[in-house]
CSV table of C-alpha atoms and ligand atoms in Angstrom, one decimal:
chain,number,residue,atom,x,y,z
F,1,MET,CA,69.3,72.5,77.8
F,2,PRO,CA,70.1,75.9,76.9
F,3,GLY,CA,69.4,78.4,80.1
F,4,SER,CA,69.7,75.7,82.7
F,5,SER,CA,71.0,76.2,86.1
F,6,LEU,CA,74.2,74.2,85.0
F,7,ASP,CA,75.0,76.7,82.6
F,8,ALA,CA,74.6,79.5,84.5
F,9,LEU,CA,77.0,78.0,86.9
F,10,ILE,CA,79.5,77.2,84.1
F,11,ASP,CA,79.2,80.7,82.8
F,12,ALA,CA,79.7,82.1,85.9
F,13,LEU,CA,82.7,80.0,86.8
F,14,ARG,CA,84.4,81.1,83.4
F,15,ARG,CA,84.4,84.6,84.3
F,16,LEU,CA,87.1,83.8,86.6
F,17,PRO,CA,90.7,84.9,85.9
F,18,GLY,CA,92.7,81.9,84.2
F,19,ILE,CA,89.4,79.8,83.7
F,20,GLY,CA,88.2,78.5,80.6
F,21,VAL,CA,85.5,76.7,79.3
F,22,LYS,CA,86.8,73.4,80.3
F,23,SER,CA,87.8,74.0,83.2
F,24,ALA,CA,84.3,75.7,84.5
F,25,GLN,CA,83.1,72.4,83.3
F,26,ARG,CA,85.0,70.6,85.3
F,27,LEU,CA,84.9,72.6,88.4
F,28,ALA,CA,81.0,73.1,88.1
F,29,PHE,CA,80.8,68.8,87.7
F,30,HIS,CA,83.2,68.1,90.5
F,31,LEU,CA,81.2,70.4,92.8
F,32,LEU,CA,77.5,68.8,92.2
F,33,GLN,CA,78.7,65.2,91.7
F,34,HIS,CA,81.2,65.2,94.7
F,35,ASP,CA,80.7,68.1,97.0
F,36,ARG,CA,77.4,69.0,97.3
F,37,ASP,CA,78.7,70.2,100.6
F,38,GLY,CA,81.6,72.6,99.3
F,39,ALA,CA,79.4,73.9,97.0
F,40,GLN,CA,77.0,75.3,99.5
F,41,ARG,CA,80.0,76.3,101.5
F,42,LEU,CA,81.3,78.4,98.4
F,43,ALA,CA,78.0,80.0,97.7
F,44,THR,CA,77.7,81.3,101.3
F,45,ALA,CA,81.0,82.4,101.6
F,46,LEU,CA,80.6,84.4,98.3
F,47,GLN,CA,77.2,85.7,99.5
F,48,SER,CA,78.7,87.0,102.7
F,49,ALA,CA,81.9,88.2,101.4
F,50,CYS,CA,80.1,90.5,98.5
F,51,VAL,CA,77.7,92.0,101.7
F,52,SER,CA,80.4,92.9,103.8
F,53,VAL,CA,83.8,93.3,102.3
F,54,ARG,CA,84.4,96.8,101.1
F,55,HIS,CA,87.5,99.3,100.1
F,56,CYS,CA,89.1,101.0,103.4
F,57,GLU,CA,88.1,104.8,102.8
F,58,ARG,CA,91.7,105.7,103.3
F,59,CYS,CA,94.2,103.0,101.7
F,60,HIS,CA,91.2,101.2,99.4
F,61,THR,CA,92.6,97.5,100.2
F,62,PHE,CA,89.7,95.2,101.6
F,63,THR,CA,88.4,95.3,104.8
F,64,GLU,CA,85.0,94.8,107.0
F,65,ALA,CA,85.1,98.1,108.4
F,66,PRO,CA,84.8,101.6,107.2
F,67,VAL,CA,89.1,102.2,107.8
F,68,CYS,CA,91.1,98.9,107.9
F,69,ASP,CA,93.9,97.7,110.9
F,70,ILE,CA,97.0,98.9,108.9
F,71,CYS,CA,95.6,102.8,108.5
F,72,LEU,CA,94.8,102.8,112.4
F,73,ASP,CA,97.3,101.2,113.8
F,74,PRO,CA,99.1,104.0,115.3
F,75,GLN,CA,102.6,102.2,115.4
F,76,ARG,CA,103.0,102.5,111.3
F,77,ASP,CA,104.8,105.3,109.8
F,78,THR,CA,102.7,108.0,108.7
F,79,ARG,CA,105.4,109.4,106.3
F,80,LEU,CA,105.7,106.3,104.2
F,81,LEU,CA,103.1,105.7,101.6
F,82,CYS,CA,103.3,102.6,99.5
F,83,VAL,CA,101.6,102.3,96.3
F,84,VAL,CA,100.5,98.9,95.2
F,85,GLU,CA,98.3,97.5,92.0
F,86,THR,CA,96.5,94.9,94.2
F,87,PRO,CA,95.3,93.8,97.8
F,88,ALA,CA,97.6,90.9,96.9
F,89,ASP,CA,100.7,92.8,96.4
F,90,GLN,CA,100.0,94.6,99.3
F,91,ALA,CA,99.8,91.1,101.4
F,92,ALA,CA,103.0,90.5,99.9
F,93,LEU,CA,104.5,93.2,101.1
F,94,GLU,CA,102.9,92.8,104.5
F,95,ARG,CA,104.6,89.2,104.6
F,96,THR,CA,108.1,90.8,104.3
F,97,GLY,CA,108.0,92.1,107.9
F,98,SER,CA,110.5,94.9,106.6
F,99,TYR,CA,108.0,98.0,106.1
F,100,ARG,CA,106.3,99.5,108.8
F,101,GLY,CA,104.6,102.4,106.2
F,102,LEU,CA,101.4,102.8,105.2
F,103,TYR,CA,99.7,101.9,101.6
F,104,PHE,CA,97.4,102.7,98.8
F,105,VAL,CA,95.8,100.2,96.4
F,106,LEU,CA,95.4,101.1,93.2
F,107,MET,CA,92.5,99.4,91.0
F,108,GLY,CA,94.7,97.4,89.2
F,109,ARG,CA,97.2,99.2,86.7
F,110,ILE,CA,96.8,101.7,83.8
F,111,SER,CA,95.8,99.2,80.4
F,112,PRO,CA,94.9,101.5,77.5
F,113,LEU,CA,94.1,98.5,75.7
F,114,ASP,CA,91.4,97.4,77.9
F,115,GLY,CA,90.2,101.2,78.6
F,116,VAL,CA,91.7,101.2,81.8
F,117,GLY,CA,93.4,104.8,82.6
F,118,THR,CA,94.2,107.1,85.8
F,119,ARG,CA,90.5,107.7,86.8
F,120,GLU,CA,89.8,103.5,87.0
F,121,ILE,CA,92.6,103.2,89.0
F,122,GLY,CA,92.0,105.9,91.6
F,123,VAL,CA,95.2,108.2,90.7
F,124,ALA,CA,93.0,111.1,91.9
F,125,GLU,CA,92.1,109.3,95.2
F,126,LEU,CA,96.0,108.7,95.6
F,127,LEU,CA,96.9,112.1,94.9
F,128,ARG,CA,93.9,113.3,97.6
F,129,ARG,CA,95.3,110.7,100.4
F,130,ALA,CA,99.3,111.8,99.3
F,131,THR,CA,98.4,115.5,99.8
F,132,ASP,CA,97.2,114.9,103.5
F,133,GLY,CA,100.5,116.6,105.4
F,134,ALA,CA,102.0,113.8,106.8
F,135,THR,CA,103.2,111.8,104.0
F,136,GLU,CA,106.8,112.6,103.0
F,137,GLU,CA,107.4,110.0,100.6
F,138,VAL,CA,105.4,108.0,98.3
F,139,ILE,CA,107.3,104.5,97.5
F,140,ILE,CA,105.6,103.2,93.7
F,141,ALA,CA,105.4,99.4,94.0
F,142,THR,CA,103.4,98.4,91.2
F,143,SER,CA,104.8,95.2,89.5
F,144,PHE,CA,107.5,95.2,87.2
F,145,THR,CA,105.4,94.6,84.1
F,146,ALA,CA,105.1,97.0,80.9
F,147,GLU,CA,101.7,98.0,82.1
F,148,GLY,CA,103.3,98.3,86.1
F,149,GLU,CA,106.0,100.2,84.4
F,150,ALA,CA,104.0,102.3,82.7
F,151,THR,CA,101.6,103.5,86.1
F,152,ALA,CA,104.8,104.0,87.6
F,153,HIS,CA,106.0,106.7,85.6
F,154,VAL,CA,102.3,108.2,85.5
F,155,LEU,CA,102.2,108.2,88.9
F,156,ALA,CA,105.6,109.8,89.8
F,157,GLU,CA,105.0,112.6,87.4
F,158,ALA,CA,102.0,113.3,89.1
F,159,LEU,CA,103.3,113.2,92.6
F,160,LYS,CA,106.6,115.1,91.8
F,161,SER,CA,104.2,118.2,90.2
F,162,ARG,CA,102.5,118.5,93.5
F,163,GLY,CA,106.1,118.6,95.3
F,164,LEU,CA,106.0,114.8,96.5
F,165,LYS,CA,109.0,112.8,96.5
F,166,ALA,CA,108.5,109.4,94.7
F,167,THR,CA,110.5,106.4,94.8
F,168,ARG,CA,110.3,103.3,92.7
F,169,LEU,CA,111.4,100.0,94.2
F,170,ALA,CA,114.7,98.6,93.1
F,171,ARG,CA,115.4,96.6,90.2
F,172,GLY,CA,116.2,93.1,91.3
F,173,VAL,CA,112.6,92.3,91.0
F,174,PRO,CA,112.6,90.5,88.0
F,175,ILE,CA,111.0,92.0,84.5
F,176,GLY,CA,107.5,91.1,83.9
F,177,SER,CA,106.8,89.9,87.3
F,178,GLU,CA,103.5,90.7,89.5
F,179,LEU,CA,105.0,91.7,93.2
F,180,GLU,CA,102.2,88.9,94.8
F,181,TYR,CA,104.6,86.1,93.2
F,182,VAL,CA,108.3,87.3,93.8
F,183,ASP,CA,110.2,85.9,97.0
F,184,LEU,CA,109.9,87.5,100.2
F,185,GLY,CA,113.7,88.2,100.2
F,186,THR,CA,114.0,90.0,96.8
F,187,ILE,CA,110.7,92.2,97.8
F,188,ALA,CA,112.5,93.4,101.1
F,189,HIS,CA,115.8,94.2,99.3
F,190,ALA,CA,114.0,96.1,96.5
F,191,LEU,CA,112.1,98.1,98.9
F,192,SER,CA,115.3,98.9,101.3
F,193,ASP,CA,117.2,99.7,97.6
F,194,ARG,CA,114.4,102.1,96.8
F,195,ARG,CA,115.4,105.2,94.7
L,1,LIG,ZN1,93.1,101.1,105.2
């Protein structure tokens, strides 16, 4: 039955990262067969998140207000700006409790094969944000994957050419890892050991 609602649902689920056609089918069957309430809740939550969640005007993280709570917090150290790839990485750094500066959330990392370059991840916006006069140090906390390292290099060059101090999280975070999956102690250590 091509073009059915079920096919459309499976197709939509397949777009999620890490979900192949088999998993998408399993999820769709589960929701429709065993959890209609859950399916309805999921639909409503998605709908409302798509309407109300936006990007912070200053740091680009997710927020429901024009500017997020962290950017508005007067206790944060405005001299420090930490650059991460995703809101999930930002959340990981926040959980360490050892960073009191501000953030800038990129839209991912540079990946030429996927057509993702400096424009797509928001480097121009970062440079505008970092040259606000208050920022004294930009801490580059992109992942320790090949693409994250390449992104860090590009950012460091661009920041330095504008006379800004750029540091990188110290090694100790395992090579190839996404920040969001690294344990808190390791992140805290990499942060205090940055260079
Ligand atoms: Zn913000």
